[in-house]
């Protein structure tokens, strides 16, 4: 193999992805336990025929935030310029490999949650319907993007101010969602079948906006990380 073949971008990507897979793939198997555990916390069996699948996605998002930190944080080690000159791969290729692994892991855990919905875990054979919210479905990817931003971006005062504002906005959205869900209680006149807190197409639009934010944030982090080189490397 010639040096040009060894340093080919596709070969670099495959090597880094294979390395990440060998190190962290088993972690996502363990993460499946958290995904399934979500069906058994904050449940109200017999309270309604509809179970809003929220807790499993929250646990999956928390796990993905932890796993993203675990995968990406070693890249931010303090090192000299010569260290980065001698790396056998380009740093932005490593960024894409980490992102690919985390995206695959997130999809795997989402599939586990959907399987739990199909099996009606935690419903004690009473809950008739498991309701999926599109915004919660994309929440693990939001967690990945936010954690990558926290790892790779320089955390000065502008960063912390934006992070605080974003945190307040996310909390306001989440508690507002819970309030709207509780505002549609199961009643005997609707056969104990609560409606969605908002139209399904609106939820799809919100989920699309969230994925747009994820994409723009990932692209911003990638460009900033590529230029954030010790010793002024470009």
XYZ file of N, CA and C in Angstrom:
702
model
N 0.847 -1.190 0.000
C 0.000 0.000 0.000
C 0.885 1.243 0.000
N 0.624 2.133 -0.930
C 1.407 3.357 -1.027
C 0.924 4.359 0.023
N 1.779 5.350 0.360
C 1.334 6.374 1.312
C 0.078 7.102 0.861
N -0.051 7.344 -0.444
C -1.250 8.031 -0.926
C -2.496 7.177 -0.720
N -2.355 5.847 -0.873
C -3.490 4.960 -0.603
C -3.835 4.954 0.878
N -2.795 4.908 1.720
C -3.016 4.839 3.163
C -3.721 6.092 3.671
N -3.358 7.244 3.091
C -3.931 8.508 3.559
C -5.133 8.950 2.729
N -5.631 8.075 1.877
C -6.852 8.380 1.152
C -7.991 8.632 2.139
N -8.820 9.630 1.839
C -9.857 10.052 2.794
C -10.805 8.912 3.152
N -11.191 8.103 2.164
C -12.113 6.998 2.446
C -11.469 5.940 3.325
N -10.184 5.662 3.078
C -9.497 4.687 3.921
C -9.337 5.214 5.342
N -9.033 6.495 5.470
C -8.940 7.087 6.807
C -10.264 6.961 7.543
N -11.346 7.278 6.837
C -12.673 7.208 7.461
C -12.987 5.791 7.920
N -12.716 4.798 7.064
C -13.016 3.414 7.425
C -12.167 2.938 8.598
N -10.901 3.356 8.646
C -10.043 2.945 9.763
C -10.534 3.521 11.081
N -10.881 4.794 11.072
C -11.330 5.436 12.313
C -12.679 4.874 12.751
N -13.574 4.668 11.785
C -14.885 4.110 12.129
C -14.737 2.694 12.681
N -13.843 1.898 12.078
C -13.616 0.539 12.576
C -13.036 0.572 13.990
N -12.132 1.517 14.236
C -11.565 1.638 15.577
C -12.631 2.039 16.585
N -13.440 3.044 16.234
C -14.519 3.465 17.135
C -15.500 2.323 17.385
N -15.795 1.561 16.332
C -16.730 0.443 16.477
C -16.192 -0.594 17.458
N -14.898 -0.897 17.341
C -14.309 -1.896 18.232
C -14.285 -1.417 19.678
N -14.204 -0.107 19.879
C -14.112 0.438 21.239
C -15.475 0.663 21.880
N -16.453 1.095 21.087
C -17.696 1.603 21.686
C -18.959 0.860 21.271
N -18.868 -0.098 20.344
C -20.091 -0.757 19.874
C -20.825 -1.456 21.017
N -20.085 -2.080 21.913
C -20.721 -2.804 23.019
C -21.459 -1.855 23.954
N -21.014 -0.608 24.031
C -21.692 0.366 24.887
C -23.137 0.577 24.457
N -23.372 0.530 23.147
C -24.746 0.737 22.669
C -25.641 -0.457 22.999
N -25.054 -1.633 23.138
C -25.826 -2.785 23.607
C -26.252 -2.561 25.051
N -25.318 -2.064 25.866
C -25.674 -1.729 27.241
C -26.711 -0.601 27.275
N -26.599 0.339 26.334
C -27.565 1.438 26.283
C -28.969 0.976 26.010
N -29.114 -0.197 25.394
C -30.453 -0.728 25.143
C -31.208 -0.967 26.444
N -30.473 -1.263 27.516
C -31.117 -1.471 28.815
C -31.793 -0.190 29.274
N -31.124 0.957 29.075
C -31.719 2.234 29.456
C -32.943 2.536 28.606
N -32.874 2.204 27.321
C -34.018 2.441 26.446
C -35.240 1.653 26.913
N -35.031 0.398 27.302
C -36.142 -0.435 27.751
C -36.598 -0.053 29.158
N -35.658 0.413 29.979
C -36.014 0.819 31.336
C -36.983 1.994 31.338
N -36.909 2.815 30.295
C -37.789 3.979 30.234
C -39.260 3.638 30.204
N -39.601 2.430 29.761
C -41.009 2.045 29.724
C -41.575 1.758 31.115
N -40.711 1.612 32.103
C -41.172 1.218 33.433
C -41.052 2.341 34.465
N -40.661 3.539 34.030
C -40.605 4.671 34.949
C -41.614 5.722 34.486
N -42.171 6.427 35.422
C -43.187 7.456 35.176
C -44.381 6.902 34.399
N -44.690 5.638 34.596
C -45.830 5.058 33.901
C -47.053 5.111 34.799
N -48.223 5.201 34.168
C -49.484 5.239 34.911
C -50.426 4.201 34.291
N -50.159 2.960 34.638
C -50.931 1.864 34.061
C -52.392 1.970 34.490
N -53.290 1.867 33.522
C -54.711 1.947 33.803
C -55.255 3.356 33.844
N -54.354 4.369 33.827
C -54.812 5.759 33.849
C -55.400 6.167 32.512
N -54.871 5.608 31.428
C -55.332 5.965 30.099
C -55.057 4.799 29.162
N -55.814 4.741 28.074
C -55.551 3.747 27.056
C -54.350 4.120 26.188
N -53.921 5.369 26.272
C -52.819 5.869 25.455
C -51.599 6.115 26.338
N -50.458 5.555 25.944
C -49.199 5.784 26.646
C -48.318 6.665 25.762
N -48.053 7.876 26.213
C -47.174 8.780 25.479
C -45.729 8.354 25.708
N -45.071 7.946 24.631
C -43.705 7.419 24.735
C -42.740 8.605 24.818
N -42.438 9.004 26.048
C -41.551 10.145 26.285
C -40.342 9.729 27.116
N -40.585 9.039 28.227
C -39.482 8.661 29.127
C -38.410 7.823 28.428
N -38.760 6.824 27.590
C -37.695 6.065 26.918
C -36.791 6.932 26.055
N -37.372 7.889 25.350
C -36.566 8.758 24.498
C -35.722 9.722 25.332
N -36.213 10.111 26.493
C -35.413 10.957 27.371
C -34.180 10.210 27.871
N -34.370 8.948 28.270
C -33.229 8.154 28.732
C -32.252 7.883 27.593
N -32.772 7.612 26.404
C -31.899 7.402 25.253
C -31.102 8.675 24.952
N -31.747 9.829 25.036
C -31.055 11.089 24.781
C -29.964 11.337 25.816
N -30.262 11.054 27.080
C -29.250 11.214 28.122
C -28.078 10.269 27.884
N -28.369 9.044 27.496
C -27.288 8.096 27.207
C -26.466 8.552 26.013
N -27.113 9.071 24.966
C -26.378 9.520 23.789
C -25.509 10.727 24.116
N -25.970 11.592 25.019
C -25.127 12.716 25.433
C -23.870 12.212 26.136
N -24.052 11.239 27.037
C -22.890 10.657 27.722
C -21.965 9.968 26.733
N -22.525 9.185 25.804
C -21.708 8.433 24.858
C -20.974 9.368 23.897
N -21.618 10.457 23.509
C -20.965 11.430 22.635
C -19.760 12.043 23.326
N -19.923 12.385 24.579
C -18.786 12.907 25.346
C -17.676 11.857 25.427
N -18.051 10.623 25.667
C -17.077 9.543 25.817
C -16.291 9.318 24.527
N -16.957 9.466 23.378
C -16.312 9.218 22.095
C -15.480 10.420 21.643
N -16.011 11.618 21.827
C -15.396 12.806 21.228
C -14.394 13.519 22.127
N -14.566 13.442 23.430
C -13.710 14.218 24.324
C -12.218 13.915 24.185
N -11.794 12.646 23.930
C -10.352 12.403 23.788
C -9.702 13.203 22.674
N -10.475 13.651 21.667
C -9.890 14.431 20.582
C -9.485 15.833 21.003
N -9.948 16.277 22.150
C -9.656 17.640 22.574
C -8.499 17.685 23.565
N -7.733 16.630 23.646
C -6.596 16.594 24.565
C -5.631 17.718 24.236
N -5.012 18.246 25.269
C -4.024 19.301 25.074
C -2.749 18.677 24.505
N -2.324 19.129 23.365
C -1.141 18.578 22.716
C -0.452 19.673 21.921
N 0.757 19.398 21.500
C 1.521 20.370 20.739
C 1.155 20.295 19.262
N 1.637 21.259 18.517
C 1.369 21.265 17.084
C 1.966 20.043 16.412
N 3.123 19.573 16.887
C 3.759 18.414 16.269
C 2.916 17.159 16.430
N 2.166 17.079 17.522
C 1.277 15.926 17.716
C 0.273 15.847 16.577
N -0.341 16.963 16.228
C -1.350 16.954 15.184
C -0.745 16.784 13.803
N 0.484 17.269 13.606
C 1.162 17.042 12.331
C 1.400 15.553 12.095
N 1.641 14.795 13.159
C 1.995 13.383 13.036
C 0.805 12.423 13.134
N -0.404 12.959 13.257
C -1.571 12.081 13.291
C -1.724 11.355 11.950
N -2.126 10.074 11.977
C -2.303 9.334 10.718
C -3.641 9.607 10.050
N -4.326 10.662 10.433
C -5.607 10.981 9.817
C -5.869 12.474 9.957
N -6.733 12.967 9.096
C -7.135 14.353 9.180
C -8.194 14.500 10.265
N -8.163 15.602 10.950
C -9.040 15.734 12.111
C -10.513 15.802 11.734
N -10.835 16.419 10.599
C -12.252 16.497 10.260
C -12.784 15.151 9.784
N -11.909 14.267 9.295
C -12.351 12.912 8.944
C -12.688 12.137 10.216
N -11.879 12.309 11.257
C -12.199 11.695 12.548
C -13.532 12.218 13.076
N -13.792 13.502 12.862
C -15.063 14.098 13.281
C -16.226 13.392 12.591
N -16.120 13.184 11.273
C -17.190 12.521 10.533
C -17.348 11.061 10.971
N -16.248 10.399 11.276
C -16.328 9.004 11.712
C -17.041 8.906 13.063
N -16.703 9.796 13.987
C -17.395 9.816 15.281
C -18.888 10.076 15.080
N -19.199 11.032 14.209
C -20.603 11.372 13.959
C -21.356 10.194 13.362
N -20.702 9.458 12.440
C -21.350 8.294 11.834
C -21.634 7.226 12.883
N -20.658 6.950 13.749
C -20.863 5.947 14.789
C -21.992 6.344 15.730
N -22.002 7.593 16.158
C -23.028 8.055 17.092
C -24.407 8.058 16.441
N -24.465 8.405 15.159
C -25.757 8.386 14.459
C -26.290 6.967 14.351
N -25.410 6.021 14.024
C -25.835 4.617 13.960
C -26.285 4.120 15.336
N -25.544 4.514 16.373
C -25.938 4.123 17.729
C -27.276 4.713 18.122
N -27.510 5.984 17.750
C -28.795 6.601 18.044
C -29.940 5.909 17.327
N -29.725 5.554 16.054
C -30.754 4.833 15.304
C -31.037 3.465 15.923
N -29.991 2.805 16.402
C -30.170 1.500 17.049
C -31.039 1.627 18.300
N -30.771 2.623 19.133
C -31.540 2.774 20.364
C -32.974 3.209 20.077
N -33.167 4.020 19.048
C -34.529 4.379 18.653
C -35.288 3.136 18.198
N -34.607 2.267 17.445
C -35.244 1.014 17.018
C -35.608 0.155 18.221
N -34.760 0.152 19.254
C -35.068 -0.609 20.465
C -36.322 -0.050 21.138
N -36.437 1.285 21.192
C -37.625 1.900 21.786
C -38.870 1.537 20.978
N -38.770 1.591 19.664
C -39.923 1.233 18.826
C -40.307 -0.233 19.010
N -39.305 -1.090 19.193
C -39.602 -2.494 19.479
C -40.323 -2.625 20.815
N -39.882 -1.849 21.810
C -40.573 -1.863 23.104
C -42.009 -1.402 22.986
N -42.255 -0.433 22.087
C -43.637 0.006 21.851
C -44.464 -1.123 21.226
N -43.856 -1.827 20.272
C -44.579 -2.923 19.630
C -44.906 -4.026 20.619
N -44.010 -4.255 21.580
C -44.239 -5.286 22.589
C -45.065 -4.771 23.768
N -45.358 -3.464 23.769
C -46.154 -2.828 24.827
C -45.547 -3.064 26.207
N -44.258 -2.793 26.302
C -43.570 -2.953 27.578
C -44.107 -1.957 28.598
N -44.233 -2.393 29.833
C -44.690 -1.526 30.908
C -46.168 -1.241 30.926
N -46.903 -1.795 29.974
C -48.325 -1.495 29.900
C -49.203 -2.460 30.659
N -48.610 -3.539 31.181
C -49.354 -4.537 31.941
C -50.548 -5.069 31.150
N -50.412 -5.131 29.828
C -51.454 -5.648 28.935
C -52.755 -4.846 29.036
N -52.656 -3.618 29.565
C -53.840 -2.774 29.698
C -53.810 -1.638 28.686
N -52.640 -1.022 28.510
C -52.517 0.121 27.613
C -52.731 -0.322 26.173
N -53.664 0.309 25.512
C -54.042 -0.122 24.160
C -53.141 0.462 23.083
N -52.639 1.670 23.288
C -51.933 2.365 22.211
C -50.714 3.091 22.776
N -49.585 2.943 22.082
C -48.363 3.652 22.440
C -48.162 4.771 21.424
N -48.236 5.997 21.895
C -48.207 7.154 20.992
C -46.788 7.682 20.859
N -46.307 7.750 19.610
C -44.982 8.269 19.307
C -45.099 9.747 18.955
N -44.269 10.569 19.550
C -44.202 11.988 19.238
C -42.979 12.240 18.365
N -43.148 12.802 17.156
C -42.002 13.011 16.267
C -40.878 13.831 16.888
N -41.230 14.810 17.737
C -40.179 15.625 18.357
C -39.303 14.792 19.286
N -39.934 13.859 19.999
C -39.150 13.016 20.895
C -38.309 12.019 20.105
N -38.765 11.663 18.918
C -38.040 10.708 18.082
C -36.693 11.273 17.636
N -36.615 12.581 17.442
C -35.362 13.196 16.982
C -34.542 13.752 18.141
N -35.069 13.651 19.360
C -34.369 14.220 20.511
C -32.977 13.617 20.731
N -32.758 12.302 20.525
C -31.394 11.776 20.680
C -30.378 12.444 19.766
N -30.787 12.823 18.555
C -29.861 13.493 17.646
C -29.580 14.925 18.085
N -30.579 15.544 18.709
C -30.343 16.861 19.307
C -29.305 16.746 20.422
N -29.414 15.692 21.228
C -28.444 15.476 22.306
C -27.043 15.266 21.750
N -26.925 14.530 20.645
C -25.612 14.309 20.026
C -25.019 15.628 19.565
N -25.807 16.428 18.858
C -25.308 17.692 18.316
C -24.896 18.656 19.427
N -25.713 18.768 20.458
C -25.400 19.685 21.548
C -24.144 19.250 22.293
N -23.990 17.953 22.507
C -22.811 17.471 23.222
C -21.551 17.646 22.385
N -21.639 17.405 21.081
C -20.486 17.643 20.215
C -20.105 19.117 20.217
N -21.099 19.992 20.223
C -20.806 21.422 20.297
C -20.112 21.759 21.609
N -20.579 21.154 22.703
C -19.971 21.422 24.001
C -18.535 20.907 24.057
N -18.267 19.803 23.380
C -16.923 19.224 23.401
C -15.962 20.017 22.526
N -16.394 20.360 21.314
C -15.467 20.878 20.318
C -15.340 22.394 20.289
N -16.396 23.118 20.669
C -16.327 24.574 20.591
C -15.573 25.158 21.776
N -14.996 26.312 21.555
C -14.327 27.028 22.640
C -15.400 27.610 23.553
N -15.305 27.321 24.842
C -16.372 27.672 25.776
C -16.041 28.979 26.500
N -16.240 30.073 25.795
C -16.090 31.391 26.404
C -17.445 31.930 26.847
N -17.450 33.223 27.235
C -18.700 33.826 27.689
C -19.784 33.819 26.619
N -19.468 34.109 25.342
C -20.529 34.034 24.328
C -21.153 32.636 24.233
N -20.313 31.622 24.357
C -20.828 30.249 24.291
C -21.783 29.983 25.447
N -21.386 30.346 26.663
C -22.212 30.050 27.823
C -23.527 30.825 27.801
N -23.506 32.048 27.280
C -24.748 32.820 27.184
C -25.716 32.167 26.193
N -25.182 31.740 25.040
C -26.032 31.053 24.062
C -26.538 29.726 24.613
N -25.658 29.001 25.333
C -26.064 27.714 25.896
C -27.165 27.900 26.936
N -27.055 28.939 27.760
C -28.088 29.186 28.770
C -29.423 29.525 28.117
N -29.382 30.368 27.072
C -30.624 30.736 26.386
C -31.254 29.511 25.723
N -30.414 28.665 25.119
C -30.928 27.465 24.467
C -31.502 26.500 25.499
N -30.843 26.381 26.632
C -31.335 25.492 27.693
C -32.700 25.946 28.189
N -32.858 27.239 28.384
C -34.151 27.770 28.840
C -35.230 27.503 27.792
N -34.871 27.686 26.519
C -35.844 27.456 25.443
C -36.268 25.987 25.393
N -35.302 25.066 25.519
C -35.624 23.634 25.474
C -36.494 23.232 26.664
N -36.135 23.720 27.849
C -36.935 23.399 29.044
C -38.350 23.954 28.920
N -38.472 25.174 28.389
C -39.797 25.774 28.215
C -40.636 24.948 27.240
N -39.982 24.512 26.144
C -40.712 23.680 25.176
C -41.145 22.363 25.810
N -40.264 21.719 26.554
C -40.576 20.399 27.097
C -41.690 20.477 28.137
N -41.575 21.416 29.083
C -42.621 21.518 30.111
C -43.930 22.022 29.517
N -43.836 22.856 28.474
C -45.055 23.263 27.780
C -45.735 22.079 27.109
N -44.926 21.174 26.560
C -45.470 19.963 25.934
C -46.170 19.091 26.966
N -45.509 18.895 28.113
C -46.133 18.099 29.172
C -47.429 18.732 29.658
N -47.458 20.058 29.750
C -48.673 20.751 30.187
C -49.807 20.533 29.186
N -49.470 20.628 27.888
C -50.504 20.432 26.876
C -51.015 18.999 26.868
N -50.104 18.044 27.129
C -50.548 16.649 27.196
C -51.507 16.450 28.366
N -51.186 17.019 29.514
C -52.067 16.894 30.678
C -53.361 17.675 30.493
N -53.344 18.663 29.586
C -54.559 19.458 29.347
C -55.586 18.687 28.540
N -55.208 17.512 28.023
C -56.148 16.647 27.300
C -56.294 15.338 28.072
N -56.939 15.389 29.232
C -57.023 14.181 30.062
C -57.986 13.160 29.458
N -57.784 11.889 29.788
C -58.742 10.859 29.342
C -60.040 10.973 30.122
N -61.132 11.112 29.420
C -62.443 11.260 30.044
C -63.384 10.202 29.492
N -64.443 9.954 30.243
C -65.390 8.919 29.828
C -66.096 9.297 28.539
N -66.273 10.627 28.289
C -67.002 11.018 27.076
C -66.212 10.741 25.799
N -64.890 10.614 25.900
C -64.112 10.237 24.715
C -63.518 8.840 24.872
N -64.202 8.025 25.683
C -63.816 6.625 25.878
C -62.395 6.517 26.423
N -62.027 7.488 27.253
C -60.704 7.518 27.877
C -59.575 7.454 26.837
N -59.787 8.143 25.736
C -58.798 8.165 24.646
C -58.393 9.620 24.401
N -57.354 10.117 25.045
C -56.966 11.526 24.897
C -56.413 11.825 23.516
N -56.720 13.013 23.023
C -56.190 13.447 21.741
C -54.737 13.906 21.903
N -54.074 14.069 20.773
C -52.731 14.649 20.804
C -52.802 16.087 21.296
N -51.700 16.539 21.887
C -51.679 17.914 22.402
C -51.671 18.940 21.284
N -51.285 18.512 20.069
C -51.339 19.370 18.884
C -51.458 18.482 17.663
N -51.793 19.074 16.545
C -51.980 18.299 15.315
C -50.681 17.576 14.946
N -50.851 16.410 14.333
C -49.687 15.585 14.002
C -48.772 16.282 13.000
N -49.341 17.016 12.046
C -48.513 17.694 11.051
C -47.689 18.799 11.689
N -48.222 19.416 12.740
C -47.443 20.437 13.450
C -46.268 19.784 14.168
N -46.503 18.629 14.764
C -45.410 17.910 15.409
C -44.335 17.518 14.403
N -44.753 17.109 13.204
C -43.777 16.775 12.164
C -42.967 18.004 11.767
N -43.619 19.148 11.678
C -42.906 20.388 11.345
C -41.900 20.743 12.428
N -42.287 20.588 13.691
C -41.376 20.873 14.789
C -40.188 19.929 14.751
N -40.453 18.650 14.488
C -39.360 17.681 14.386
C -38.426 18.034 13.235
N -38.988 18.488 12.105
C -38.162 18.902 10.980
C -37.305 20.106 11.319
N -37.875 21.065 12.042
C -37.107 22.240 12.475
C -35.971 21.813 13.403
N -36.261 20.885 14.308
C -35.227 20.397 15.227
C -34.088 19.730 14.470
N -34.414 18.933 13.452
C -33.366 18.297 12.658
C -32.593 19.325 11.845
N -33.260 20.384 11.411
C -32.553 21.465 10.739
C -31.564 22.152 11.658
N -31.976 22.367 12.908
C -31.073 22.952 13.906
C -29.894 22.023 14.149
N -30.170 20.717 14.227
C -29.092 19.742 14.419
C -28.091 19.820 13.275
N -28.591 19.844 12.047
C -27.711 19.882 10.884
C -26.845 21.142 10.871
N -27.481 22.303 11.102
C -26.724 23.563 11.086
C -25.712 23.609 12.218
N -26.072 23.070 13.375
C -25.150 23.068 14.507
C -23.959 22.153 14.242
N -24.217 20.977 13.671
C -23.129 20.058 13.337
C -22.188 20.688 12.317
N -22.743 21.360 11.314
C -21.902 21.996 10.298
C -21.064 23.126 10.906
N -21.666 23.878 11.814
C -20.911 24.945 12.468
C -19.797 24.370 13.330
N -20.097 23.315 14.078
C -19.084 22.681 14.923
C -17.963 22.116 14.059
N -18.316 21.494 12.936
C -17.297 20.919 12.058
C -16.330 21.980 11.546
N -16.881 23.103 11.089
C -16.024 24.153 10.544
C -15.155 24.777 11.632
N -15.735 24.984 12.809
C -14.951 25.571 13.901
C -13.876 24.594 14.371
N -14.217 23.302 14.436
C -13.249 22.314 14.904
C -12.112 22.138 13.910
N -12.429 22.204 12.630
C -11.393 22.044 11.618
C -10.376 23.177 11.696
N -10.827 24.359 12.090
C -9.926 25.505 12.189
C -9.312 25.666 13.573
N -9.813 24.890 14.516
C -9.277 24.992 15.889
C -8.081 24.051 16.004
N -6.934 24.522 15.607
C -5.746 23.702 15.573
C -4.705 24.291 16.524
N -4.097 23.437 17.292
C -3.034 23.877 18.178
C -1.862 24.375 17.343
N -1.339 25.532 17.669
C -0.205 26.068 16.947
C -0.588 26.733 15.636
N -1.856 26.983 15.412
C -2.270 27.701 14.212
C -2.293 26.849 12.970
N -2.389 25.509 13.077
C -2.449 24.650 11.894
C -3.787 24.863 11.196
N -3.767 24.896 9.867
C -4.995 25.006 9.081
C -5.128 23.817 8.146
